Short mmCIF file of C-alpha atoms and ligand atoms in Angstrom, two decimals:
data_model
loop_
_atom_site.label_atom_id
_atom_site.label_comp_id
_atom_site.label_asym_id
_atom_site.label_seq_id
_atom_site.Cartn_x
_atom_site.Cartn_y
_atom_site.Cartn_z
CA UNK A 1 -17.76 41.44 -21.62
CA UNK A 2 -16.47 39.57 -19.17
CA UNK A 3 -15.00 42.30 -17.39
CA UNK A 4 -11.74 40.67 -17.64
CA UNK A 5 -8.66 43.12 -18.04
CA UNK A 6 -7.29 42.13 -21.20
CA UNK A 7 -3.48 42.46 -20.01
CA UNK A 8 -3.90 40.11 -17.45
CA UNK A 9 -5.14 37.00 -19.72
CA UNK A 10 -3.37 37.54 -22.97
CA UNK A 11 0.03 35.86 -22.51
CA UNK A 12 1.62 38.02 -25.33
CA UNK A 13 0.51 41.48 -23.34
CA UNK A 14 1.59 40.09 -20.24
CA UNK A 15 5.07 39.16 -21.59
CA UNK A 16 5.41 42.81 -23.34
CA UNK A 17 4.95 44.17 -19.83
CA UNK A 18 7.99 42.85 -18.38
CA UNK A 19 10.39 44.80 -16.71
CA UNK A 20 13.06 46.02 -18.90
CA UNK A 21 16.31 45.12 -19.10
CA UNK A 22 19.50 47.31 -19.22
CA UNK A 23 23.10 46.76 -20.76
CA UNK A 24 26.04 49.11 -19.54
CA UNK A 25 28.80 48.61 -22.19
CA UNK A 26 32.33 50.36 -22.88
CA UNK A 27 35.75 49.96 -22.83
CA UNK A 28 37.42 48.73 -19.62
CA UNK A 29 38.00 51.85 -17.23
CA UNK A 30 35.27 53.71 -18.53
CA UNK A 31 32.89 53.35 -15.58
CA UNK A 32 30.67 50.40 -16.22
CA UNK A 33 30.81 48.88 -13.29
CA UNK A 34 30.51 51.99 -10.76
CA UNK A 35 27.54 53.19 -13.38
CA UNK A 36 25.50 50.08 -13.31
CA UNK A 37 25.82 49.68 -9.57
CA UNK A 38 24.76 53.30 -8.70
CA UNK A 39 21.52 52.89 -11.44
CA UNK A 40 20.74 49.74 -9.67
CA UNK A 41 20.98 51.55 -6.01
CA UNK A 42 18.76 54.48 -7.40
CA UNK A 43 16.11 52.54 -9.54
CA UNK A 44 15.56 48.97 -7.71
CA UNK A 45 16.98 46.98 -10.51
CA UNK A 46 19.35 44.32 -10.10
CA UNK A 47 22.90 44.77 -11.18
CA UNK A 48 24.16 41.66 -12.87
CA UNK A 49 28.11 41.55 -13.86
CA UNK A 50 28.87 39.61 -16.41
CA UNK A 51 32.19 39.08 -15.51
CA UNK A 52 31.20 37.91 -12.07
CA UNK A 53 28.45 35.39 -13.49
CA UNK A 54 31.23 33.96 -15.98
CA UNK A 55 33.49 33.51 -13.06
CA UNK A 56 30.87 32.06 -10.80
CA UNK A 57 29.92 29.68 -13.24
CA UNK A 58 33.37 28.80 -14.37
CA UNK A 59 32.78 29.72 -18.21
CA UNK A 60 36.23 29.71 -19.46
CA UNK A 61 37.92 27.78 -22.06
CA UNK A 62 41.52 28.59 -20.95
CA UNK A 63 43.64 31.26 -20.70
CA UNK A 64 44.91 33.43 -23.45
CA UNK A 65 48.77 34.58 -21.92
CA UNK A 66 49.43 36.99 -24.85
CA UNK A 67 46.42 38.98 -24.14
CA UNK A 68 46.33 38.56 -20.58
CA UNK A 69 43.02 37.21 -20.49
CA UNK A 70 40.06 34.40 -19.78
CA UNK A 71 38.98 32.76 -23.09
CA UNK A 72 35.48 32.83 -22.67
CA UNK A 73 33.03 29.71 -23.08
CA UNK A 74 30.46 31.97 -24.45
CA UNK A 75 27.72 29.52 -25.12
CA UNK A 76 28.13 28.44 -21.19
CA UNK A 77 27.90 31.86 -20.37
CA UNK A 78 25.02 33.12 -22.56
CA UNK A 79 23.15 29.69 -21.15
CA UNK A 80 23.39 31.24 -17.64
CA UNK A 81 22.57 34.57 -18.64
CA UNK A 82 19.51 33.78 -20.32
CA UNK A 83 18.19 32.48 -17.14
CA UNK A 84 18.94 35.17 -15.08
CA UNK A 85 17.78 37.85 -17.78
CA UNK A 86 14.23 36.15 -18.51
CA UNK A 87 12.10 38.05 -15.82
CA UNK A 88 13.74 41.32 -16.56
CA UNK A 89 14.63 44.17 -14.43
CA UNK A 90 18.59 44.05 -14.78
CA UNK A 91 20.90 46.32 -15.40
CA UNK A 92 23.73 44.49 -17.04
CA UNK A 93 27.34 45.24 -17.25
CA UNK A 94 30.04 44.01 -19.64
CA UNK A 95 32.85 45.29 -21.67
CA UNK A 96 31.39 44.17 -24.79
CA UNK A 97 28.06 43.49 -26.25
CA UNK A 98 27.81 41.65 -29.97
CA UNK A 99 27.91 38.29 -27.99
CA UNK A 100 24.04 38.81 -26.35
CA UNK A 101 20.77 38.34 -28.38
CA UNK A 102 19.32 41.79 -29.39
CA UNK A 103 15.91 40.72 -27.71
CA UNK A 104 17.45 40.72 -24.46
CA UNK A 105 17.94 44.36 -24.13
CA UNK A 106 15.45 47.59 -23.91
CA UNK A 107 18.23 50.22 -23.34
CA UNK A 108 21.91 50.10 -24.43
CA UNK A 109 24.06 52.44 -22.76
CA UNK A 110 27.85 52.87 -23.90
CA UNK A 111 30.13 54.78 -21.29
CA UNK A 112 32.81 56.87 -22.99
CA UNK A 113 35.96 58.44 -21.64
CA UNK A 114 38.19 60.75 -22.58
CA UNK A 115 41.97 59.68 -23.30
CA UNK A 116 43.50 61.11 -20.10
CA UNK A 117 41.11 59.69 -17.69
CA UNK A 118 40.84 56.28 -19.04
CA UNK A 119 45.04 56.47 -19.29
CA UNK A 120 44.40 57.41 -15.45
CA UNK A 121 42.32 54.52 -14.32
CA UNK A 122 43.78 52.19 -16.36
CA UNK A 123 47.26 52.78 -14.81
CA UNK A 124 46.11 52.59 -11.43
CA UNK A 125 44.60 49.24 -12.28
CA UNK A 126 48.45 48.18 -12.90
CA UNK A 127 47.68 46.95 -16.56
CA UNK A 128 50.43 46.30 -18.78
CA UNK A 129 51.82 49.11 -20.73
CA UNK A 130 50.86 46.94 -24.01
CA UNK A 131 46.50 46.08 -22.35
CA UNK A 132 46.68 49.59 -21.62
CA UNK A 133 47.32 50.68 -25.04
CA UNK A 134 45.06 48.16 -26.60
CA UNK A 135 42.32 49.16 -24.18
CA UNK A 136 42.98 53.18 -25.12
CA UNK A 137 43.14 52.28 -28.84
CA UNK A 138 39.50 50.77 -28.63
CA UNK A 139 38.20 53.56 -26.94
CA UNK A 140 39.91 56.16 -29.11
CA UNK A 141 38.13 54.18 -32.15
CA UNK A 142 35.14 53.68 -30.23
CA UNK A 143 34.88 50.07 -30.82
CA UNK A 144 32.13 49.49 -28.47
CA UNK A 145 30.25 52.30 -29.72
CA UNK A 146 30.10 50.90 -33.22
CA UNK A 147 29.48 47.19 -31.82
CA UNK A 148 26.46 48.40 -30.11
CA UNK A 149 25.35 50.66 -33.00
CA UNK A 150 25.85 47.67 -35.37
CA UNK A 151 24.20 44.90 -33.07
CA UNK A 152 21.03 46.64 -31.88
CA UNK A 153 18.04 49.31 -32.97
CA UNK A 154 20.03 52.55 -32.68
CA UNK A 155 17.46 54.38 -31.10
CA UNK A 156 18.16 52.47 -28.01
CA UNK A 157 21.93 53.11 -27.97
CA UNK A 158 23.08 55.96 -26.17
CA UNK A 159 26.53 57.61 -24.99
CA UNK A 160 27.07 58.55 -21.28
CA UNK A 161 29.95 59.36 -19.26
CA UNK A 162 30.86 58.51 -15.72
CA UNK A 163 33.64 60.45 -14.12
CA UNK A 164 32.07 62.81 -11.48
CA UNK A 165 29.42 62.10 -8.70
CA UNK A 166 27.21 64.04 -11.05
CA UNK A 167 27.47 62.11 -14.10
CA UNK A 168 26.05 59.23 -11.91
CA UNK A 169 23.35 61.35 -10.33
CA UNK A 170 22.61 62.41 -13.72
CA UNK A 171 22.44 59.12 -15.85
CA UNK A 172 20.49 57.43 -13.25
CA UNK A 173 17.70 60.23 -13.16
CA UNK A 174 17.70 60.01 -16.64
CA UNK A 175 17.00 56.01 -16.58
CA UNK A 176 14.56 56.61 -13.80
CA UNK A 177 12.68 59.19 -16.21
CA UNK A 178 12.74 56.48 -18.84
CA UNK A 179 11.64 53.64 -16.51
CA UNK A 180 8.80 55.83 -15.46
CA UNK A 181 7.65 56.83 -19.28
CA UNK A 182 7.65 53.22 -19.90
CA UNK A 183 5.51 52.40 -16.98
CA UNK A 184 3.12 54.91 -17.48
CA UNK A 185 2.62 54.04 -21.16
CA UNK A 186 2.29 50.38 -20.44
CA UNK A 187 3.71 49.52 -23.92
CA UNK A 188 6.72 48.02 -24.71
CA UNK A 189 7.27 50.31 -27.71
CA UNK A 190 7.72 53.16 -25.27
CA UNK A 191 10.89 51.78 -24.27
CA UNK A 192 12.11 51.14 -27.76
CA UNK A 193 11.29 54.64 -28.85
CA UNK A 194 12.52 56.60 -25.84
CA UNK A 195 14.90 59.32 -26.87
CA UNK A 196 15.26 60.84 -23.71
CA UNK A 197 19.36 60.23 -24.07
CA UNK A 198 21.18 62.15 -26.32
CA UNK A 199 24.20 61.50 -28.31
CA UNK A 200 26.93 63.23 -26.70
CA UNK A 201 30.38 62.85 -28.70
P1 DAT B 301 34.80 49.45 -16.00
O1 DAT B 301 33.60 49.04 -14.92
O2 DAT B 301 34.52 50.01 -16.83
O3 DAT B 301 36.06 49.00 -16.21
P2 DAT B 301 34.92 50.94 -13.37
O4 DAT B 301 33.41 51.10 -12.99
O5 DAT B 301 35.54 49.59 -12.59
O6 DAT B 301 34.87 50.71 -14.72
O7 DAT B 301 35.45 52.70 -13.09
C1 DAT B 301 37.01 52.51 -13.54
C2 DAT B 301 37.17 53.60 -12.28
O8 DAT B 301 36.96 54.69 -12.35
C3 DAT B 301 37.05 53.49 -10.75
O9 DAT B 301 37.98 53.11 -9.64
C4 DAT B 301 36.07 54.24 -10.46
C5 DAT B 301 36.16 55.29 -11.22
N1 DAT B 301 34.87 55.60 -11.66
C6 DAT B 301 34.37 55.64 -12.53
N2 DAT B 301 33.05 56.31 -12.94
C7 DAT B 301 33.12 57.19 -11.87
C8 DAT B 301 32.27 58.21 -11.42
N3 DAT B 301 31.36 58.58 -11.98
N4 DAT B 301 32.86 59.27 -10.51
C9 DAT B 301 34.14 59.08 -10.16
N5 DAT B 301 34.82 57.69 -10.03
C10 DAT B 301 34.20 57.11 -11.34
#
């Protein structure tokens, strides 16, 4: 025995102690950005808006006029995100999740909203009737939740809501508890196996 602490010397173990990355996903208007910012503020993790990265790094191939949206250059975007997420400790928000490699995230929170709440939020945003209806249908059909459940281990996918200040505080507290549980156990599996969040719907 040379007294060296194993996790300091074994690169595999050291890598496994990397801080986790969290993905906050959901239909536009459900409250991803608000939730991600709040959790970042409460935990010290860094908020990464995928939409902002796409804009800053110009990851677009053109514009889909019919759908009133930019056409993403996914490969370019993923190259930039890979670098940003490499060290862990990020709270990422995006309205889709299947394009990301599974290994990037340790926790996936799918923000859900009722029809009435989403209708009001998307109307306030000035979305066209068509765009608003498409997003409402997407939420009713739980498209993003199903995408998340198909793309990641079910154990790390959890639904949350973001309608009130209490929701923000409660969700942030759950993430804090989850982070602390992982740090104390010093094992990556602790992040994976955490079942603190319960599916609410
Ligand atoms: P998203 O990023 O999913 O498009 P958002 O975070 O921009 O959604 O939120 C949409 C609107 O809803 C915005 O006006 C802020 C409001 N909102 C979201 N979560 C909230 C909460 N917990 N309490 C009060 N307002 C909230």
